[in-house]
Tab-separated table of C-alpha atoms in Angstrom:
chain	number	residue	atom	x	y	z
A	1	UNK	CA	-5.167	37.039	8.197
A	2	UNK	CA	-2.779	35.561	5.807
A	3	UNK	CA	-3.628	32.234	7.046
A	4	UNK	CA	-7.855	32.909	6.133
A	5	UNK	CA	-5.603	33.983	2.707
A	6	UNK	CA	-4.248	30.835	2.303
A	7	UNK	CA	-7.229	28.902	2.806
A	8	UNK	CA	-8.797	30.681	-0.028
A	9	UNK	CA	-6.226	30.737	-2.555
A	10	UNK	CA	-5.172	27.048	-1.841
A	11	UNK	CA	-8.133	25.654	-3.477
A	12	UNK	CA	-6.313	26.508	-6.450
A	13	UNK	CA	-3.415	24.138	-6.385
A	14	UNK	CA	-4.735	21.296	-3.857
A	15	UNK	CA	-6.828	19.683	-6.538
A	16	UNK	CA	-3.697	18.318	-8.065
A	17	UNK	CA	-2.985	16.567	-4.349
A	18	UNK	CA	-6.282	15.027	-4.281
A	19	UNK	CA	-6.372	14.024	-7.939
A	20	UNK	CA	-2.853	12.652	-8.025
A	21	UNK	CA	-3.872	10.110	-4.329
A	22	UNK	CA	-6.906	8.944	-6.057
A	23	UNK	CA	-5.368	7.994	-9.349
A	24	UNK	CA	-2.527	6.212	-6.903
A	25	UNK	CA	-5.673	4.403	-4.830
A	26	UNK	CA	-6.953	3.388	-8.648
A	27	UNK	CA	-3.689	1.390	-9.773
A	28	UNK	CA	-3.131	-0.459	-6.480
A	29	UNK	CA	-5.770	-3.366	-6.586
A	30	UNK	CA	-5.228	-4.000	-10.402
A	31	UNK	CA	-1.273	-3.219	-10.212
A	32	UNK	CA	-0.225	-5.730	-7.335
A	33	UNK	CA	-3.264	-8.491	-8.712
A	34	UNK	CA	-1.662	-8.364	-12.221
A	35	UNK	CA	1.878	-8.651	-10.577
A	36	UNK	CA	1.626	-11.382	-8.714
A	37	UNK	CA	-0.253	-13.545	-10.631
A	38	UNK	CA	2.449	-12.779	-13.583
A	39	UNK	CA	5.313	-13.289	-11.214
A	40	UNK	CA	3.735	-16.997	-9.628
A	41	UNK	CA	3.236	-17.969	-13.680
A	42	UNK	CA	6.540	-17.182	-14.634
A	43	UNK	CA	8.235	-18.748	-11.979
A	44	UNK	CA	7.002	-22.153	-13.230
A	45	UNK	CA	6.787	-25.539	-10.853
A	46	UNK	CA	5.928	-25.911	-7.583
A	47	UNK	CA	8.672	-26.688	-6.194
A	48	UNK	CA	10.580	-23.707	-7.956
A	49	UNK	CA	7.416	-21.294	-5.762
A	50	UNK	CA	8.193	-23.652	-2.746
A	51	UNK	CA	11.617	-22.763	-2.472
A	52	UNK	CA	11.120	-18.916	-3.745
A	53	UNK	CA	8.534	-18.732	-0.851
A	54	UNK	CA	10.646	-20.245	1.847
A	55	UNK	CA	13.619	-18.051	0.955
A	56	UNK	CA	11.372	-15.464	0.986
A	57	UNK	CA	9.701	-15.981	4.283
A	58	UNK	CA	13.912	-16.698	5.572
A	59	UNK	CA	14.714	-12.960	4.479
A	60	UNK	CA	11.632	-11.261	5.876
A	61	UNK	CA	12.058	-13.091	9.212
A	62	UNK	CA	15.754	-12.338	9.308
A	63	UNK	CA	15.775	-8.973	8.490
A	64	UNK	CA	12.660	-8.487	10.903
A	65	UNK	CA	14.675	-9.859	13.823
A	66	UNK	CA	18.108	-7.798	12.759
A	67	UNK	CA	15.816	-4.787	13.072
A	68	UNK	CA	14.348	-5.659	16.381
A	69	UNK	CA	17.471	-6.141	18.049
A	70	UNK	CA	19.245	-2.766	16.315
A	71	UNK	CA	16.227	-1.004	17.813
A	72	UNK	CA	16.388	-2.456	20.782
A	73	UNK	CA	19.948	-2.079	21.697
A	74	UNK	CA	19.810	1.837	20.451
A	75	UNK	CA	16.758	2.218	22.607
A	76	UNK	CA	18.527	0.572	25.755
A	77	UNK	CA	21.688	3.074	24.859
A	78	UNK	CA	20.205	6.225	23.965
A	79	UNK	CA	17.177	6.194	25.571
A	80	UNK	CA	14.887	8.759	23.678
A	81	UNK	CA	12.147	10.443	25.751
A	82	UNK	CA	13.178	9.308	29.119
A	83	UNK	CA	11.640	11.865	31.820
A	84	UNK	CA	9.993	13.844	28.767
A	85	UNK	CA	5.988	13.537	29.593
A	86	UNK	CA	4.886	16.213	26.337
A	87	UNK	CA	1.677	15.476	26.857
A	88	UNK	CA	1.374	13.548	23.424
A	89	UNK	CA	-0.351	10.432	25.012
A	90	UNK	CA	-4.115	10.497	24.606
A	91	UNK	CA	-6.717	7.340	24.946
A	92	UNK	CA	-8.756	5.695	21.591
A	93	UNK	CA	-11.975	4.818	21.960
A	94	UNK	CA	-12.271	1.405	20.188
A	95	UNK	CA	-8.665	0.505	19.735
A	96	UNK	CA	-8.577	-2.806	21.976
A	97	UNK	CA	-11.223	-3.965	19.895
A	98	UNK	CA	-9.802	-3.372	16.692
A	99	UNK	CA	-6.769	-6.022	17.536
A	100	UNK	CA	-7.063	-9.165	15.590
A	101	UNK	CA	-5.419	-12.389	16.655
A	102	UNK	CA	-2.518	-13.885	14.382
A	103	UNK	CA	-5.172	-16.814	13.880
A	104	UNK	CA	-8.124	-14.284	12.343
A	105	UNK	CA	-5.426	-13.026	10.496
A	106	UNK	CA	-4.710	-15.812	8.832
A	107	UNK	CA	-8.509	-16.740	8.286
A	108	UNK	CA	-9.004	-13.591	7.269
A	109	UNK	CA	-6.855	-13.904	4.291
A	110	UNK	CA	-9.157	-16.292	2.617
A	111	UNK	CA	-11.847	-13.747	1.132
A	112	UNK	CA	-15.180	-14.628	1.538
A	113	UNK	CA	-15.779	-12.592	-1.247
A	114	UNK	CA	-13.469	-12.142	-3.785
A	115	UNK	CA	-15.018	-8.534	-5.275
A	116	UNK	CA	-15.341	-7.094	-1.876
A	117	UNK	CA	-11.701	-7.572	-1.165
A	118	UNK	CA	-11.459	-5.998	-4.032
A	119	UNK	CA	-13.621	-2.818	-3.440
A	120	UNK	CA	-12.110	-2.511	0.347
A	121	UNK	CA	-8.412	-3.471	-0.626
A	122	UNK	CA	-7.739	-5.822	1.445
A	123	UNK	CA	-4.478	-6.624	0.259
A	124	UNK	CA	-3.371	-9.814	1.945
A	125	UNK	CA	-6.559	-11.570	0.336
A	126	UNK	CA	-5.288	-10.378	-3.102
A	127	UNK	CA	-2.467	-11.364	-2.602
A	128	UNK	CA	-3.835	-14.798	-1.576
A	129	UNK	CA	-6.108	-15.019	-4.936
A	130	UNK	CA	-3.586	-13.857	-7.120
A	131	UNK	CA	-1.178	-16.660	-5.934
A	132	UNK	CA	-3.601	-19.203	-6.563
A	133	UNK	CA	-4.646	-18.028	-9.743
A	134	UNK	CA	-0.946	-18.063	-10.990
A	135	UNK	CA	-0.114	-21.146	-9.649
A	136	UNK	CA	-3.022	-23.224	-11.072
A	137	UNK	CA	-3.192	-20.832	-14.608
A	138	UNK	CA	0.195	-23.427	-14.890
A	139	UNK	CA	-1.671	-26.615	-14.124
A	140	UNK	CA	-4.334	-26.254	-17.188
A	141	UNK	CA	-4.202	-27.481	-20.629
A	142	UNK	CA	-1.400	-25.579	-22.664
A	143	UNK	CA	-3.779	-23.824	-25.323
A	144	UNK	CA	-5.843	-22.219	-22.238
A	145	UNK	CA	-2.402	-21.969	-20.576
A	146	UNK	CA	-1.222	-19.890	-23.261
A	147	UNK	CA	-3.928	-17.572	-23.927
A	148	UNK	CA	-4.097	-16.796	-19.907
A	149	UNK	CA	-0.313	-16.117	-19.698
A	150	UNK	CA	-0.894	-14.014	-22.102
A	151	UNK	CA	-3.414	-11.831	-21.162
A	152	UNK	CA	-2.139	-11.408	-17.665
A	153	UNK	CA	1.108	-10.416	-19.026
A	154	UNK	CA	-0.545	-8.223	-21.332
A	155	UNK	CA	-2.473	-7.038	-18.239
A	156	UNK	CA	0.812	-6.191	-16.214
A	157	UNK	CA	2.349	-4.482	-18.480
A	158	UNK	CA	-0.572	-1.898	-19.140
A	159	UNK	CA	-0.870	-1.141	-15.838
A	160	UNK	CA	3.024	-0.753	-15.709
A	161	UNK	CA	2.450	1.671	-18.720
A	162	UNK	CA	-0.310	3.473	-16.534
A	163	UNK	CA	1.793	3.688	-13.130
A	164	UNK	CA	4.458	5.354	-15.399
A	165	UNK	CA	2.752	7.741	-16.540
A	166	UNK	CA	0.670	8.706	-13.180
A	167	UNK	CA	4.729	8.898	-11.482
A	168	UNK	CA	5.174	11.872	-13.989
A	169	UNK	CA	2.673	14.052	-12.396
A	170	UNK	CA	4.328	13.396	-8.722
A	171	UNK	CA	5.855	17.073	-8.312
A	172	UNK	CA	2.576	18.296	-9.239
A	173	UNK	CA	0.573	16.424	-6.802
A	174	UNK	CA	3.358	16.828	-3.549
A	175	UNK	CA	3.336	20.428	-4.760
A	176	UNK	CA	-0.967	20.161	-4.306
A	177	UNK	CA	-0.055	18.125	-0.785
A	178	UNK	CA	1.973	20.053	0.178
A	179	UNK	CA	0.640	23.441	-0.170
A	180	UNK	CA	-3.059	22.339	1.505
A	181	UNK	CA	-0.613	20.652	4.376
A	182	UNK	CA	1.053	24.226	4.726
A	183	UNK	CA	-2.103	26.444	4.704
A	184	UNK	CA	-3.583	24.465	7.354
A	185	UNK	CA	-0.382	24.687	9.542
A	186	UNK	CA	-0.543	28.305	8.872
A	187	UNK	CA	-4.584	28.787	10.127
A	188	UNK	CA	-3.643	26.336	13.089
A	189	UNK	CA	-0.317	28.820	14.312
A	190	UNK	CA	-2.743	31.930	13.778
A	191	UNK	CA	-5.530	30.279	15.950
A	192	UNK	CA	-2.535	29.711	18.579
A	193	UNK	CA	-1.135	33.693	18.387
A	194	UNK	CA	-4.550	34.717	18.714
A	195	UNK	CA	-4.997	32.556	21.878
């Protein structure tokens, strides 16, 4: 009964939840395209990106490997779910072709097209265009130079302006999440009484 309540009443608040993940999905593709391109300018030469980007791909390596290892040693000591079977496993239809190699990966970064990466957000081809449009924006004449620095710092900091202000309605929206998450967990503990 209350759950059937719930489901009624929660229509009222779980707009917010809804309207406050779509204006997150809005600000990602602009947000991380302004970012990077204003972060590759700014850095200047190419040898001062050169050496950002090895030090960068050192740290994520290294801290990738320190975590493998923790995990594995506290999995080796600990041993969580040994002799549990819960019944959690369950087959997906689909899944062994939805691997990609490390090579299509790679291809796959170059977009074929440039607006449909967009559209989807696929974010390792933004990322990809955005690099090369920072790096080369510093390899053109210094009047065009100038007035494209400009703009996509102008750019960034709008959307900085915008990501600020859709932050201030995160209680509302968890509060919207949250409450449609609960409702359901309420109809789904009902349905299991009943049975």
């Amino acid at each position: 009964f209350y759950g059937m309540l719930f489901t009624e009443q929660i229509e009222y608040v779980s707009w917010a939840g809804d309207l406050f993940l779509r204006a997150l999905k809005m600000i990602i593709v602009p947000l991380i395209l302004t970012s990077v391109i204003t972060g590759v300018m700014n850095i200047g030469s190419s040898g001062s990106l050169g050496r950002l980007g090895l030090k960068t791909i050192a740290y994520y390596l290294s801290t990738s490997i320190l975590a493998i290892v923790i995990g594995l040693i506290l999995v080796n000591i600990f041993q969580p779910g040994v002799n549990a079977d819960l019944g959690f496993s369950k087959e997906i239809e689909g899944l062994a072709n939805a691997k990609e190699s490390f090579g299509d990966t790679l291809i796959n970064i170059i977009p074929k097209n440039i607006f449909q990466a967009f559209s989807t957000g696929e974010i390792l081809s933004i990322i990809f265009f955005a690099i090369l449009i920072g790096y080369f924006v510093t390899k053109i004449e210094s009047q065009y130079r100038e007035t494209l620095m400009n703009f996509f710092n102008g750019s960034f900091e709008v959307m900085m302006k915008i990501t600020m202000f859709i932050i201030k309605f995160t209680p509302l929206g968890i509060f919207g999440i949250v409450s449609k998450v609960v409702a359901e967990q309420a109809n789904d503990t009902e349905a299991l009484v009943a049975v």
